Short mmCIF file of C-alpha atoms in Angstrom, two decimals:
data_model
loop_
_atom_site.label_atom_id
_atom_site.label_comp_id
_atom_site.label_asym_id
_atom_site.label_seq_id
_atom_site.Cartn_x
_atom_site.Cartn_y
_atom_site.Cartn_z
CA MET R 1 129.47 24.18 60.52
CA LYS R 2 129.52 27.97 60.56
CA LYS R 3 126.27 29.46 59.24
CA THR R 4 126.05 32.65 57.22
CA LEU R 5 123.05 34.91 57.68
CA SER R 6 121.22 35.78 54.47
CA ARG R 7 120.68 39.38 53.40
CA ARG R 8 117.00 38.99 54.25
CA SER R 9 117.88 37.79 57.75
CA LEU R 10 120.23 40.73 58.27
CA LEU R 11 117.55 43.18 57.18
CA ALA R 12 115.05 41.52 59.52
CA CYS R 13 117.49 41.78 62.42
CA GLY R 14 118.07 45.44 61.63
CA ALA R 15 114.35 46.13 61.58
CA VAL R 16 113.88 44.40 64.94
CA LEU R 17 116.76 46.38 66.44
CA ALA R 18 115.39 49.69 65.12
CA LEU R 19 111.93 48.85 66.47
CA GLY R 20 113.44 48.04 69.84
CA LEU R 21 115.30 51.34 69.98
CA ILE R 22 112.16 53.28 69.09
CA THR R 23 110.19 51.39 71.76
CA LEU R 24 112.80 52.48 74.30
CA GLY R 25 112.54 56.05 73.07
CA ILE R 26 115.91 55.92 71.32
CA ARG R 27 115.96 57.07 67.71
CA PRO R 28 118.90 57.08 65.28
CA ALA R 29 120.54 60.52 65.13
CA ALA R 30 119.59 62.59 62.11
CA ALA R 31 122.06 64.76 60.26
CA ASP R 32 121.79 68.43 61.21
CA ALA R 33 123.53 71.12 59.14
CA LEU R 34 123.64 73.59 62.02
CA GLU R 35 125.45 71.07 64.23
CA ASP R 36 127.79 70.05 61.40
CA ILE R 37 128.70 73.70 60.75
CA ALA R 38 129.43 74.26 64.44
CA LYS R 39 131.61 71.14 64.60
CA ALA R 40 133.53 72.09 61.44
CA GLY R 41 133.92 75.68 62.60
CA ARG R 42 133.13 76.81 59.05
CA ILE R 43 130.12 77.48 56.84
CA LYS R 44 130.34 76.94 53.08
CA VAL R 45 128.33 79.59 51.26
CA GLY R 46 127.62 79.34 47.54
CA ILE R 47 127.75 82.65 45.66
CA PHE R 48 127.96 83.85 42.07
CA GLU R 49 131.50 85.25 41.92
CA ASP R 50 131.00 87.66 39.01
CA PHE R 51 127.65 89.22 39.85
CA PRO R 52 128.13 92.87 40.81
CA PRO R 53 127.11 94.42 43.12
CA PHE R 54 126.42 91.14 44.91
CA ALA R 55 129.91 89.77 44.31
CA SER R 56 132.87 90.84 42.17
CA LEU R 57 136.58 91.58 42.40
CA GLY R 58 137.42 94.98 43.85
CA SER R 59 140.36 97.18 42.90
CA ASP R 60 142.47 95.29 45.45
CA MET R 61 141.54 91.99 43.70
CA ALA R 62 139.61 90.83 46.76
CA ILE R 63 136.04 89.65 46.25
CA GLN R 64 133.44 92.02 47.64
CA GLY R 65 129.74 92.82 47.45
CA TYR R 66 126.34 92.41 49.06
CA ASP R 67 126.50 88.59 49.14
CA VAL R 68 130.10 88.56 50.37
CA GLU R 69 129.23 90.82 53.28
CA MET R 70 126.03 88.87 53.99
CA ALA R 71 128.01 85.61 54.12
CA GLN R 72 130.45 87.18 56.57
CA ILE R 73 127.60 88.39 58.78
CA ILE R 74 126.06 84.91 58.82
CA ALA R 75 129.36 83.29 59.76
CA LYS R 76 129.91 85.80 62.57
CA ASN R 77 126.39 85.18 63.87
CA LEU R 78 127.08 81.42 63.96
CA GLY R 79 130.52 81.89 65.51
CA VAL R 80 132.34 80.21 62.61
CA GLU R 81 134.57 81.08 59.65
CA VAL R 82 133.18 81.45 56.13
CA ASP R 83 134.24 79.63 52.96
CA LEU R 84 132.94 81.28 49.79
CA VAL R 85 132.26 78.71 47.08
CA GLY R 86 131.76 79.79 43.46
CA ILE R 87 128.56 78.48 41.90
CA THR R 88 126.73 78.67 38.58
CA GLY R 89 123.05 78.61 37.75
CA GLN R 90 123.43 74.99 36.64
CA ASN R 91 125.39 73.50 39.54
CA ARG R 92 124.09 75.39 42.56
CA ILE R 93 121.22 73.04 43.48
CA PRO R 94 123.40 69.89 43.08
CA TYR R 95 126.15 71.55 45.17
CA LEU R 96 123.65 72.09 47.98
CA SER R 97 122.14 68.61 47.72
CA GLU R 98 125.57 66.96 47.70
CA GLY R 99 126.85 68.97 50.68
CA LYS R 100 129.47 70.92 48.74
CA VAL R 101 127.84 74.05 50.19
CA ASP R 102 125.71 74.56 53.30
CA LEU R 103 123.86 77.57 51.96
CA LEU R 104 123.06 79.30 48.67
CA LEU R 105 122.69 83.05 48.21
CA SER R 106 120.97 84.97 45.38
CA ILE R 107 118.32 82.41 44.57
CA GLY R 108 114.78 83.40 43.67
CA TYR R 109 111.82 81.49 45.05
CA SER R 110 109.85 79.17 42.79
CA ASP R 111 107.42 76.33 43.54
CA GLU R 112 109.61 73.98 41.51
CA ARG R 113 112.76 74.80 43.51
CA ALA R 114 110.82 74.56 46.77
CA GLN R 115 110.41 70.84 46.06
CA VAL R 116 114.16 70.27 46.46
CA VAL R 117 115.42 73.07 48.74
CA ASP R 118 114.07 75.09 51.65
CA PHE R 119 114.04 78.88 51.36
CA THR R 120 114.64 81.54 53.96
CA ASP R 121 112.81 84.83 54.03
CA PRO R 122 114.03 87.34 51.39
CA TYR R 123 117.35 88.99 52.25
CA ALA R 124 117.85 91.29 49.26
CA PRO R 125 115.49 93.13 46.94
CA TYR R 126 115.55 92.35 43.24
CA TYR R 127 113.35 94.08 40.72
CA ILE R 128 113.28 95.23 37.12
CA ALA R 129 112.65 98.93 36.64
CA VAL R 130 112.46 101.64 34.03
CA MET R 131 115.24 104.13 34.77
CA GLY R 132 116.03 107.53 33.31
CA PRO R 133 117.20 111.07 34.08
CA GLU R 134 115.33 113.08 36.69
CA GLU R 135 114.10 115.59 34.11
CA ILE R 136 112.22 113.03 32.00
CA ALA R 137 108.71 112.63 33.43
CA VAL R 138 107.73 108.97 33.39
CA LYS R 139 105.41 107.54 36.05
CA ASN R 140 103.86 104.53 34.35
CA ALA R 141 103.78 102.45 31.18
CA ALA R 142 101.56 104.92 29.33
CA ASP R 143 104.30 107.56 29.68
CA LEU R 144 106.66 105.40 27.60
CA ALA R 145 104.89 106.51 24.44
CA GLY R 146 107.27 108.48 22.25
CA LYS R 147 110.32 107.51 24.38
CA THR R 148 113.42 105.60 23.29
CA ILE R 149 114.11 102.71 25.65
CA ALA R 150 117.30 100.61 25.77
CA VAL R 151 117.01 96.97 26.82
CA ASN R 152 119.10 93.79 26.70
CA ARG R 153 117.67 91.65 23.90
CA GLY R 154 115.92 88.41 24.89
CA THR R 155 116.11 89.00 28.65
CA LEU R 156 113.31 89.15 31.20
CA GLU R 157 113.65 92.94 31.02
CA ASP R 158 112.93 92.79 27.29
CA THR R 159 109.89 90.55 27.85
CA GLU R 160 108.43 92.70 30.62
CA VAL R 161 108.77 96.09 28.91
CA THR R 162 107.45 94.67 25.63
CA LYS R 163 104.31 93.53 27.48
CA VAL R 164 103.43 97.02 28.71
CA ALA R 165 104.95 99.40 26.16
CA PRO R 166 102.29 101.43 24.32
CA ALA R 167 102.25 102.12 20.62
CA GLY R 168 104.84 104.73 19.81
CA ALA R 169 107.42 103.51 22.32
CA ASP R 170 110.77 102.92 20.61
CA ILE R 171 112.37 99.86 22.20
CA GLN R 172 116.06 99.62 21.25
CA ARG R 173 117.42 96.11 21.82
CA TYR R 174 121.13 95.49 22.46
CA SER R 175 123.14 92.28 22.68
CA ASP R 176 124.42 92.90 26.23
CA TYR R 177 124.18 95.25 29.21
CA ASN R 178 127.22 97.23 28.14
CA GLY R 179 125.33 98.18 24.98
CA VAL R 180 122.28 99.19 27.03
CA ILE R 181 124.35 101.30 29.42
CA SER R 182 126.36 102.95 26.63
CA ALA R 183 123.20 103.85 24.71
CA PHE R 184 121.69 105.43 27.81
CA LEU R 185 124.77 107.33 28.95
CA SER R 186 125.45 108.65 25.44
CA GLY R 187 121.88 109.93 25.12
CA GLN R 188 121.03 107.56 22.29
CA ALA R 189 118.26 106.16 24.47
CA GLN R 190 116.24 108.30 26.88
CA LEU R 191 115.40 105.44 29.21
CA MET R 192 116.66 101.95 30.01
CA VAL R 193 115.07 98.88 31.54
CA VAL R 194 117.42 97.00 33.87
CA GLY R 195 117.48 95.08 37.13
CA ASN R 196 118.35 96.99 40.29
CA ASP R 197 121.69 95.15 40.32
CA VAL R 198 122.69 96.71 36.99
CA GLY R 199 121.28 100.06 38.10
CA ALA R 200 123.41 99.97 41.26
CA THR R 201 126.53 99.16 39.23
CA ILE R 202 125.91 102.23 37.05
CA LEU R 203 125.25 104.49 40.04
CA ALA R 204 128.47 103.30 41.71
CA LYS R 205 130.42 104.82 38.79
CA ASP R 206 128.78 108.23 39.37
CA PRO R 207 127.99 108.92 35.69
CA ALA R 208 127.25 112.37 34.30
CA ILE R 209 123.70 111.26 33.47
CA HIS R 210 122.36 110.12 36.82
CA PRO R 211 119.60 107.51 36.36
CA VAL R 212 116.67 107.41 38.77
CA GLU R 213 113.99 104.77 39.08
CA LYS R 214 110.76 105.69 37.29
CA PHE R 215 108.61 102.65 38.02
CA GLN R 216 109.00 98.91 38.55
CA LEU R 217 107.96 96.26 36.05
CA LEU R 218 108.64 93.12 38.09
CA THR R 219 109.61 92.33 41.69
CA SER R 220 111.31 89.05 42.66
CA PRO R 221 113.30 89.27 45.94
CA SER R 222 116.43 87.19 46.48
CA ASN R 223 116.34 84.42 49.07
CA MET R 224 118.82 82.07 50.67
CA ALA R 225 118.36 78.32 50.28
CA VAL R 226 119.33 75.44 52.55
CA LYS R 227 119.16 71.70 52.00
CA LYS R 228 115.64 70.26 52.20
CA GLY R 229 114.66 69.46 55.77
CA GLU R 230 117.31 71.61 57.48
CA ALA R 231 114.79 73.42 59.65
CA GLY R 232 117.34 74.37 62.31
CA LEU R 233 119.60 76.28 59.93
CA GLN R 234 116.62 77.81 58.14
CA LYS R 235 115.18 79.06 61.46
CA LYS R 236 118.53 80.48 62.57
CA LEU R 237 118.92 82.41 59.30
CA ASN R 238 115.38 83.78 59.46
CA GLU R 239 116.00 84.96 63.03
CA LEU R 240 119.15 86.74 61.87
CA LEU R 241 117.30 88.44 59.00
CA ALA R 242 114.49 89.54 61.33
CA SER R 243 117.07 91.06 63.68
CA MET R 244 118.82 92.85 60.79
CA ARG R 245 115.55 94.29 59.54
CA LYS R 246 114.72 95.49 63.03
CA ASP R 247 118.07 97.16 63.78
CA GLY R 248 118.41 98.66 60.30
CA SER R 249 121.59 96.80 59.33
CA LEU R 250 119.90 95.06 56.40
CA ASN R 251 118.80 98.43 55.05
CA GLU R 252 122.35 99.73 55.48
CA LEU R 253 123.59 96.82 53.39
CA ALA R 254 121.11 97.68 50.63
CA VAL R 255 122.08 101.35 50.62
CA LYS R 256 125.78 100.48 50.54
CA TRP R 257 125.69 97.98 47.67
CA LEU R 258 122.39 98.55 45.84
CA LYS R 259 122.46 102.35 46.20
CA ALA R 260 118.86 102.42 47.42
CA PRO R 261 117.02 101.68 50.69
CA LEU R 262 114.97 98.54 51.09
CA PRO R 263 111.43 98.86 49.69
CA LYS R 264 108.89 99.77 52.38
CA ASP R 265 107.04 96.47 51.95
CA PHE R 266 110.21 94.36 52.02
#
């Protein structure tokens, strides 16, 4: 009579086989994103598609920006083509974990996220700053006294400026960034508190009132993220970033899209 091995027997056989392979110095091959990307000839990069100046549609309806150019540089460095994949704040980590993307851009470091993804070194500066015309003298929080300050209501910018604003500072809260920008450019507010991404978008339009950075309230650089355990891809990306910092090309990218050089301590 033909005998059927039980599930327990099959598992036991598998364990014995694995032990034998290890004894002989043969280990099962582990997945490696860098190898998979090379074999596919493509790298899938997750970006926020409507996040100027990091990514947005240009006048020719082609997507462009800091992250778009960074993704292209990465692909060229790896000798592959690039596939840009649109992500959201909610789906980006699952997309990476499930292999829908090989890499995420524009993700800030946190201890919680570091439990599920591996981060590269920072590749782009991100900070919140007080901005205003050159002629208004503001060097620190104390100088905000007596000033009108536009901010997007309920945002991190609102929280940070509220923490440090002295008595007498007039914080004007708007429902979106368009309201903040309009209030500043019309002269309704003397200053505004925005991220350097919003500041760069304003500067790109060359407004009559040219905002300059007065001082920073919060710094949180942008990183790339790879799937947990993908040390090879992480190392390759860090080597590329180190090379770009050394030859000045990363600074050129910042000047082009963020309208400011990289911070000295970046």
